[in-house]
Short mmCIF file of C-alpha atoms in Angstrom, two decimals:
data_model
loop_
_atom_site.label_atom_id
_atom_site.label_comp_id
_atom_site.label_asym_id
_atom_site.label_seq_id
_atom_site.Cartn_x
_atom_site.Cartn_y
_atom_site.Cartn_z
CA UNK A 26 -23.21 -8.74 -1.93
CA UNK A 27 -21.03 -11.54 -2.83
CA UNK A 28 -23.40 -15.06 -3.36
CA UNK A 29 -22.63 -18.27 -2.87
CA UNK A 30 -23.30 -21.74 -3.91
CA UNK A 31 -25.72 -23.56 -1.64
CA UNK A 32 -23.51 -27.37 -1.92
CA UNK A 33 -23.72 -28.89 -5.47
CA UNK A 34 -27.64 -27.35 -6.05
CA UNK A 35 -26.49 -24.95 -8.84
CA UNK A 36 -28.14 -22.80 -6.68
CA UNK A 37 -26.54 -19.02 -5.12
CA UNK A 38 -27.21 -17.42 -1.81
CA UNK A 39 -26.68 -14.09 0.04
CA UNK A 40 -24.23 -15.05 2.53
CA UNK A 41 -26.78 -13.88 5.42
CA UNK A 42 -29.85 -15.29 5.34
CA UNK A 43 -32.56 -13.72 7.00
CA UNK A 44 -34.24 -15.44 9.80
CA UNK A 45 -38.13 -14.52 10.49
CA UNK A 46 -38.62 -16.23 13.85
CA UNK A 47 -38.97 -13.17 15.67
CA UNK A 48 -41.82 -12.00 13.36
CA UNK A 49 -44.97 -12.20 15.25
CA UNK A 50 -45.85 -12.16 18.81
CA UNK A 51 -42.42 -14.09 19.55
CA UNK A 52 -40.68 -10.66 18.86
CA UNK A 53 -41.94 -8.19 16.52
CA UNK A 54 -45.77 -8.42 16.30
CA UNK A 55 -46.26 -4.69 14.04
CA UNK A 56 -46.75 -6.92 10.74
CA UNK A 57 -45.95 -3.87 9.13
CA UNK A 58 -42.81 -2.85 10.40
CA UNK A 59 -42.02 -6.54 10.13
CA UNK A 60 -42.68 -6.46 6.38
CA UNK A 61 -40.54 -2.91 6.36
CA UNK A 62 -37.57 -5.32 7.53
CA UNK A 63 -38.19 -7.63 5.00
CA UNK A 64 -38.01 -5.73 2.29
CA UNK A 65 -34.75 -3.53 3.78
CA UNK A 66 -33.18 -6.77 3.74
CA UNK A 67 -34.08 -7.61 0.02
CA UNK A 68 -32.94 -4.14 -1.36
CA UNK A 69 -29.87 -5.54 0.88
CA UNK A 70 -29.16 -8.06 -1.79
CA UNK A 71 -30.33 -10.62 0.80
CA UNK A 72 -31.83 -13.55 -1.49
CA UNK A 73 -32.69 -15.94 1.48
CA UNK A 74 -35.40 -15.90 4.05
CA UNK A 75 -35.45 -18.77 6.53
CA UNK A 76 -38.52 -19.39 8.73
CA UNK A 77 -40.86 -22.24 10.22
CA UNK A 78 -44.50 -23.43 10.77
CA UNK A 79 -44.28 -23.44 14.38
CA UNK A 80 -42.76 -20.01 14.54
CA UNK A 81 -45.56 -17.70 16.33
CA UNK A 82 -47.95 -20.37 15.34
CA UNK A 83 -47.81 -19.76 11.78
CA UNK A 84 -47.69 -15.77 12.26
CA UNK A 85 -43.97 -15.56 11.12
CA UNK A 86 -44.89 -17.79 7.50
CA UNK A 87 -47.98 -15.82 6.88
CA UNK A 88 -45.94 -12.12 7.22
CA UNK A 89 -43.24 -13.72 4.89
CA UNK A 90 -45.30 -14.58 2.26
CA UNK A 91 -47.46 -11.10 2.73
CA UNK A 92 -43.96 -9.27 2.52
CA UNK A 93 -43.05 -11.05 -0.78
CA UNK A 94 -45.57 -10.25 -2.67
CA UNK A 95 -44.68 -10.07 -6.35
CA UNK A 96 -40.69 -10.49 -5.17
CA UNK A 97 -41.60 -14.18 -4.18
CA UNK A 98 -40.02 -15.49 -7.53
CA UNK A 99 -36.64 -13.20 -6.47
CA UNK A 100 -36.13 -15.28 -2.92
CA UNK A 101 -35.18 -18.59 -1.86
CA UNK A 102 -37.40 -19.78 0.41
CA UNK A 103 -36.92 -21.93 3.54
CA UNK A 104 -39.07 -22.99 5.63
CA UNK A 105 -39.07 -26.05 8.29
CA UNK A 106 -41.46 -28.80 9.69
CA UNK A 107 -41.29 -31.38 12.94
CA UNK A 108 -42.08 -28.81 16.31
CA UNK A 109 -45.73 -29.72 17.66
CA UNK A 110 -48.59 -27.16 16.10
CA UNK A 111 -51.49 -28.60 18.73
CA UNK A 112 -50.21 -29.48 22.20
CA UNK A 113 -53.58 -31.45 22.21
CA UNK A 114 -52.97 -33.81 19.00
CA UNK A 115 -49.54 -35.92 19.76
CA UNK A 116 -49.76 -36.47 15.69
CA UNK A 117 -49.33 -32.79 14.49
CA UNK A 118 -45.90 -32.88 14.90
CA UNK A 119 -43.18 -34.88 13.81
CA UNK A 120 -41.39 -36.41 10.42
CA UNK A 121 -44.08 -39.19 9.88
CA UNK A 122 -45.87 -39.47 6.49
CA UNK A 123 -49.13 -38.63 7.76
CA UNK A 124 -48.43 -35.30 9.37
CA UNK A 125 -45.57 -34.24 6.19
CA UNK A 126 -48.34 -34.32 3.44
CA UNK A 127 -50.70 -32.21 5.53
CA UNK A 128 -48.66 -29.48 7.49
CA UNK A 129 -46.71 -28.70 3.42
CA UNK A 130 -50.17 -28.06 2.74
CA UNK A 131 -50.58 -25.44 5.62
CA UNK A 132 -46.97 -23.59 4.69
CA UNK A 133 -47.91 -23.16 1.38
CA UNK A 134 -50.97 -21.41 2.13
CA UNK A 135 -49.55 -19.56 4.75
CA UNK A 136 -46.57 -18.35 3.10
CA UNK A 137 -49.29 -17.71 -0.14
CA UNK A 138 -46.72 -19.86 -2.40
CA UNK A 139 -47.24 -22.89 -4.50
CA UNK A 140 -43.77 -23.83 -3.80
CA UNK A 141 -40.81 -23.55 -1.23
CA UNK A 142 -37.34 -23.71 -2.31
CA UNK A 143 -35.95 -25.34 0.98
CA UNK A 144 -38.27 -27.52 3.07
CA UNK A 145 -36.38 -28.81 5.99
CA UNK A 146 -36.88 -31.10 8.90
CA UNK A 147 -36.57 -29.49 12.39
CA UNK A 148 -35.38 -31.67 14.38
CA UNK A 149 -33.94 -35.22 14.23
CA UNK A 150 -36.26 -38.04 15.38
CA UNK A 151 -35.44 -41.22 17.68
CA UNK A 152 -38.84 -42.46 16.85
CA UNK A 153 -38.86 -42.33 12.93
CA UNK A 154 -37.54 -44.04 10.25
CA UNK A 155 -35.26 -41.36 8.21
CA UNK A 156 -36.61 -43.43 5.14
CA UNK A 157 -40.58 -42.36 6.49
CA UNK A 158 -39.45 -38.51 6.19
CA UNK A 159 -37.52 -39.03 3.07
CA UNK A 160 -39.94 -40.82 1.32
CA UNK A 161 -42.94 -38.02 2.19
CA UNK A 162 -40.67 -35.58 1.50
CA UNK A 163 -39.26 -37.17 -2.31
CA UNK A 164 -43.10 -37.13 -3.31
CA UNK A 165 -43.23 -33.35 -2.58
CA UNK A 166 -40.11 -32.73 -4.88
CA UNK A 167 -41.73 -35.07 -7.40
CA UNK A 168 -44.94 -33.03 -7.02
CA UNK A 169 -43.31 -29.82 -7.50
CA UNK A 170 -44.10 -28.44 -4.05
CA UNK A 171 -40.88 -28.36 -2.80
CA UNK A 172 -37.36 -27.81 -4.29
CA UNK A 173 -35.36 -28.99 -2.18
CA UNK A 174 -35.02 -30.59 1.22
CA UNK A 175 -32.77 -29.97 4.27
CA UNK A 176 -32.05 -31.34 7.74
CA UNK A 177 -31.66 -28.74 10.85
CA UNK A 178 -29.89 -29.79 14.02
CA UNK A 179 -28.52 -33.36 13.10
CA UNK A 180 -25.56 -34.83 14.51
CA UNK A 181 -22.94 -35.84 12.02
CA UNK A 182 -23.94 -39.41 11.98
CA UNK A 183 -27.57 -39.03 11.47
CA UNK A 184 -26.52 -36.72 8.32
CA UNK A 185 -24.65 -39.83 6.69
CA UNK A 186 -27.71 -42.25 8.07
CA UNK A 187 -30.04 -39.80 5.79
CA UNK A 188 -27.32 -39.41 3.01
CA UNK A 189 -27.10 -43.65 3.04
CA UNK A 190 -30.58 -44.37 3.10
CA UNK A 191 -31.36 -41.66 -0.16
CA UNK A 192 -28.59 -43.54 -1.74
CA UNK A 193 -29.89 -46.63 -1.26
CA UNK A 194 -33.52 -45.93 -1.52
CA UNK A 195 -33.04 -43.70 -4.11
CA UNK A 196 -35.03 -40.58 -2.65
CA UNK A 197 -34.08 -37.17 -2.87
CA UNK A 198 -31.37 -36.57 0.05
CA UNK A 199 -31.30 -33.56 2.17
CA UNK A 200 -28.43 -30.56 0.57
CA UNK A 201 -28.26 -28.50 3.66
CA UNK A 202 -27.92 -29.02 7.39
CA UNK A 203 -29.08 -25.98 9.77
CA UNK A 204 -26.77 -26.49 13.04
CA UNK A 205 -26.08 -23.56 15.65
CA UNK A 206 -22.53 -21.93 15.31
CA UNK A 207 -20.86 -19.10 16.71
CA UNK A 208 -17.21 -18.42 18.30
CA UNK A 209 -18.33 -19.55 21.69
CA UNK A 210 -20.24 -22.29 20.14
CA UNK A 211 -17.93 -24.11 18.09
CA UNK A 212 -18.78 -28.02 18.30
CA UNK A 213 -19.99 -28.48 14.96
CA UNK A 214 -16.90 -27.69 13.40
CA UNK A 215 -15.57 -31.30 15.09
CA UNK A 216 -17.67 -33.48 12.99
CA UNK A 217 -21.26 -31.64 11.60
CA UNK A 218 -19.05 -29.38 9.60
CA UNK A 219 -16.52 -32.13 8.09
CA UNK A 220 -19.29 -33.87 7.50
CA UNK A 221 -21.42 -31.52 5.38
CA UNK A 222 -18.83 -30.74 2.94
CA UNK A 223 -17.68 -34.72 2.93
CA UNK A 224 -21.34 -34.77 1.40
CA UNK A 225 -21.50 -31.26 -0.25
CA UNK A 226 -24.48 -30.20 1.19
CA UNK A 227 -25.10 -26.14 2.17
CA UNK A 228 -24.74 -25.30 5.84
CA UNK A 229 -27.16 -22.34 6.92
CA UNK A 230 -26.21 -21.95 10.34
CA UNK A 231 -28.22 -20.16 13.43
CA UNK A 232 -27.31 -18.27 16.13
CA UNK A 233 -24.18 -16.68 15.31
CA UNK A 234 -24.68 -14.04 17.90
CA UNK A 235 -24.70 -17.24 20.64
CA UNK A 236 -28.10 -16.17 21.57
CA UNK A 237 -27.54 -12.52 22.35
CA UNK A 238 -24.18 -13.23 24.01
CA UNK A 239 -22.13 -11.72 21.22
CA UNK A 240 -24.52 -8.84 20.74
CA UNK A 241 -23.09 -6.28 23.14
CA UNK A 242 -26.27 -6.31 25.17
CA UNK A 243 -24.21 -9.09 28.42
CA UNK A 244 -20.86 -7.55 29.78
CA UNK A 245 -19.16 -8.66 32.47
CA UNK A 246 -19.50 -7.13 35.60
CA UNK A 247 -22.55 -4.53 34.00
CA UNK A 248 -26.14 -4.23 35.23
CA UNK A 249 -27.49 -5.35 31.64
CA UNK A 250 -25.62 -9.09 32.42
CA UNK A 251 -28.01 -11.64 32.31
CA UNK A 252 -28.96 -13.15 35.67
CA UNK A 253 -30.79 -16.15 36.89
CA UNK A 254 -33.64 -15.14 37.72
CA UNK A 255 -34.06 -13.56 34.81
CA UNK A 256 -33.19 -15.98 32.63
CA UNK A 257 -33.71 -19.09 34.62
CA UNK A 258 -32.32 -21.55 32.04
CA UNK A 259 -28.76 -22.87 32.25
CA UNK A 260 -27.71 -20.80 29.25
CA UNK A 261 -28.14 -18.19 31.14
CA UNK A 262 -27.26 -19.96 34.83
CA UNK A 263 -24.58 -16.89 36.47
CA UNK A 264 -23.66 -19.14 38.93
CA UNK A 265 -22.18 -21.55 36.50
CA UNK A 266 -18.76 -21.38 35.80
CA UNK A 267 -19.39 -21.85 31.46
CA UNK A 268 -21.54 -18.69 31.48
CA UNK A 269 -19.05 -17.28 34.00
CA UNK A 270 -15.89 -18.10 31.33
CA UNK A 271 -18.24 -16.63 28.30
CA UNK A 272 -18.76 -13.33 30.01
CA UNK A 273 -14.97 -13.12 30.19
CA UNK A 274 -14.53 -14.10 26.57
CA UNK A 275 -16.83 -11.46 25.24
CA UNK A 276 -15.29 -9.09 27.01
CA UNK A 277 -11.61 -10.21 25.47
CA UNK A 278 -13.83 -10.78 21.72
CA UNK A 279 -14.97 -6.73 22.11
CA UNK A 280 -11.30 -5.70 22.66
CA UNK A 281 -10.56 -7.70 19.44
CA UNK A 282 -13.15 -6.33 17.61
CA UNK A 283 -12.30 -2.53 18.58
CA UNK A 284 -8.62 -3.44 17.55
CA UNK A 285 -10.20 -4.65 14.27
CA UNK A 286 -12.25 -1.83 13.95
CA UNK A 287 -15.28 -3.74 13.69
CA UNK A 288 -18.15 -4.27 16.07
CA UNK A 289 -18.73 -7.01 18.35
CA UNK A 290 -21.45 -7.96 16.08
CA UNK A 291 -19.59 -7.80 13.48
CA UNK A 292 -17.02 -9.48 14.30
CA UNK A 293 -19.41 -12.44 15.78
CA UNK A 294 -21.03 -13.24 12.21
CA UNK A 295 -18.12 -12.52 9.79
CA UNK A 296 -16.37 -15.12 12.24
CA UNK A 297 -19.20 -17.68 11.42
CA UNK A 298 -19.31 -16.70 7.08
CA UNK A 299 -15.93 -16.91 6.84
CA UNK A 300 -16.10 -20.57 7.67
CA UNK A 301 -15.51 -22.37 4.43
CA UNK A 302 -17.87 -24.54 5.10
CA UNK A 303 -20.08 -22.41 6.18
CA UNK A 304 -22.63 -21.33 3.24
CA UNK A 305 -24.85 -18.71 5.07
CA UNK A 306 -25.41 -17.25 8.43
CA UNK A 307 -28.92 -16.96 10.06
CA UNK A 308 -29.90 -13.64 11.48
CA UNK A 309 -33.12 -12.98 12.91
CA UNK A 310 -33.64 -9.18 13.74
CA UNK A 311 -36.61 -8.00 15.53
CA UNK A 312 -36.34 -4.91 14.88
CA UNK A 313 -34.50 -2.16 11.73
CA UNK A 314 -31.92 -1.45 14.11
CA UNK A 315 -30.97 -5.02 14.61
CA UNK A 316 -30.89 -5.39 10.52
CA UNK A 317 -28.63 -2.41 9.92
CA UNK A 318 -26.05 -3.43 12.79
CA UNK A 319 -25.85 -7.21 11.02
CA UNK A 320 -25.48 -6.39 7.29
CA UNK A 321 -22.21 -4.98 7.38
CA UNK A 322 -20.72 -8.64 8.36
CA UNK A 323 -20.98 -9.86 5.15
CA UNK A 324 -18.39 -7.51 3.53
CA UNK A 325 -15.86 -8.29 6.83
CA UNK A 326 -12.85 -10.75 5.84
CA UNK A 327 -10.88 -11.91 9.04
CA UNK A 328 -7.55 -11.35 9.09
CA UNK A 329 -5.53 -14.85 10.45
CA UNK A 330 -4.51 -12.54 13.31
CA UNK A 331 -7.93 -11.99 14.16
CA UNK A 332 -9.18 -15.91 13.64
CA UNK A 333 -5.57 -17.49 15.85
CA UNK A 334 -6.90 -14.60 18.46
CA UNK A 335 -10.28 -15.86 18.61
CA UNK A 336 -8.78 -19.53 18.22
CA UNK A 337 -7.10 -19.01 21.56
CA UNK A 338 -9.69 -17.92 23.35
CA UNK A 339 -11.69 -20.56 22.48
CA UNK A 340 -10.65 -23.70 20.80
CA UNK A 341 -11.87 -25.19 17.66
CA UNK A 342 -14.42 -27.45 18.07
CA UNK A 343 -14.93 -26.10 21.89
CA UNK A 344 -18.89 -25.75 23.21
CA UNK A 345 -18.28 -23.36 25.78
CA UNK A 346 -21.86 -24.41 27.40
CA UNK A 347 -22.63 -27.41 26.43
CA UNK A 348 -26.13 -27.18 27.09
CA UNK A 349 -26.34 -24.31 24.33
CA UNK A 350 -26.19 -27.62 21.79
CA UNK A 351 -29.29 -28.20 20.27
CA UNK A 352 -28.02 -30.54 17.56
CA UNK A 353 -27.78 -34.41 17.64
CA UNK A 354 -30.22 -33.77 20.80
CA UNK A 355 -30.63 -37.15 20.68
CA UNK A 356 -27.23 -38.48 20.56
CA UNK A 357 -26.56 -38.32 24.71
CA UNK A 358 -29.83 -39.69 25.89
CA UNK A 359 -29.53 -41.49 29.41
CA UNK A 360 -29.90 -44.80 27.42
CA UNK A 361 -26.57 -44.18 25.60
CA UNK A 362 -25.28 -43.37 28.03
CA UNK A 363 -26.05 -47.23 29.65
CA UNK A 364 -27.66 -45.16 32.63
CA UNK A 365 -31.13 -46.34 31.77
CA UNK A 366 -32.77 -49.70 30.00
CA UNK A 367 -35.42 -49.61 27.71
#
């Protein structure tokens, strides 16, 4: 497997990184078939494991850190903070000070490290100074606790707020961003992607399979399409007219991919690694199966035939769905919009 450097860290990853949300009773709750997954992907030459606190409650960080066992010093290590751990306690959550120094204390022990290579902030937050997070976070580096840190889901302007204020307050400054990507998900390449290499941080993105749409599982017109009462949530809406125009364009995608001789899936992730600003793709299987049909991707190269195909079926920098955006959440609130006042 051919690695990669992760920005300017001196640092190389695989170019799929493997993503342990479904570990636990989110997906795969057999901790040992979980940790059988793991370690397929290692002997993979997969170097990067990506998971988070809130993920099954903690489950997914403690079967990582089972799993590595005496391999820990052979992976690099991400792992994220920000998503609420106690409904009950509004301050378990979040990028303040306070809840930083405590919840690193909880990964650690749960992933059974004494460091983590990537520590990354979930989410973006309206109600936080970036200079509160940063700061927590630059005393963990100095510490030795963490590595290095990373942002996940920020709009391109809140990555060069974060970038200005560790220039200026001279803290450590975050050397990846973790947005979504995938063909029918392509809004980051507008301005998050620019951005990113502008800066020369890493980009590990998620979601290359667009949420199951670019697994195979949804075809149009077939009894396995997702439905709304099924999946009740917009992504998933059939009576919208976006979801309606994505079953069409995964249906045009297979062709391409038969014609390439590659699978859907395939197809769906090489698209996303062959990005050049794209460092690593996210994949989180739940089960061996799922592995095996992702880790031939990262030995596909796209022909330009392939990429102006998939370029005309959807455009660069085109969100099919918008509501399948997750980053810069923040960025389209009703305030900004001037249809509410403070």
């Amino acid at each position: 497997m051919e690695y990669r450097l992760l920005g300017r860290t001196g640092v190389r990853v695989s170019p799929l990184c493997l993503g342990a949300m479904m570990f636990g009773p989110w997906g795969n709750d057999d901790r040992a078939d979980a940790t059988r997954i793991i370690h397929r992907a290692l002997d993979a030459g997969i170097n990067f494991i990506d998971t988070a606190d809130v993920y099954s409650g903690g489950a997914s960080e403690e079967i990582v850190g089972q799993a590595m066992g005496s391999r820990r010093d052979d992976v690099f290590l991400a792992t994220k903070f920000f998503m609420p751990m106690n409904e009950d306690d509004p301050n378990q959550r979040g990028g303040s000070r306070r809840w930083i120094i405590r919840e690193v204390e909880n990964s650690l022990r749960r992933l059974n490290t004494d460091y983590i290579d990537l520590y990354q902030v979930h989410r973006p937050s309206p109600d936080t100074d970036v200079e509160e997070t940063l700061g927590a976070l630059t005393d963990l580096v100095r510490q030795g606790k963490v590595r290095y840190l990373g942002s996940s889901s920020y709009s391109g302007s809140q990555i060069v707020e974060s970038q200005w204020a560790s220039r200026e307050r001279r803290l450590e400054r975050f050397v990846t961003e973790q947005p979504p990507y995938s063909i029918l998900a392509r809004g980051i390449e507008e301005d998050v992607l620019p951005t990113v290499q502008r800066h020369g941080m890493g980009t590990l993105t998620y979601s290359p399979l667009g949420g199951g749409w670019l697994s195979g599982r949804w075809r149009k017109d077939a009894a396995s399409a997702p439905t709304s009462s099924a999946r009740p949530s917009a992504r998933f809406d059939m009576t919208r007219p976006e979801n309606q125009r994505k079953l069409d364009v995964v249906e045009e995608l297979a062709q391409l991919a038969e014609q390439a001789g590659l699978s859907l899936i395939e197809l769906a992730i090489a698209f996303v690694i062959n990005h050049p600003g794209v460092t690593s793709a996210i994949v989180g299987p739940r089960t061996m199966e799922q592995l095996e049909s992702y880790l031939p991707a990262a030995d596909v190269a796209l022909s330009s035939d392939v990429l102006d195909r998939i370029d005309e079926l959807v455009a660069p920098g085109v969100t099919i769905n918008p509501d399948v955006n997750s980053y810069g959440a923040n960025e389209l609130t009703a305030l900004a919009r001037r249809r509410a006042r403070p």
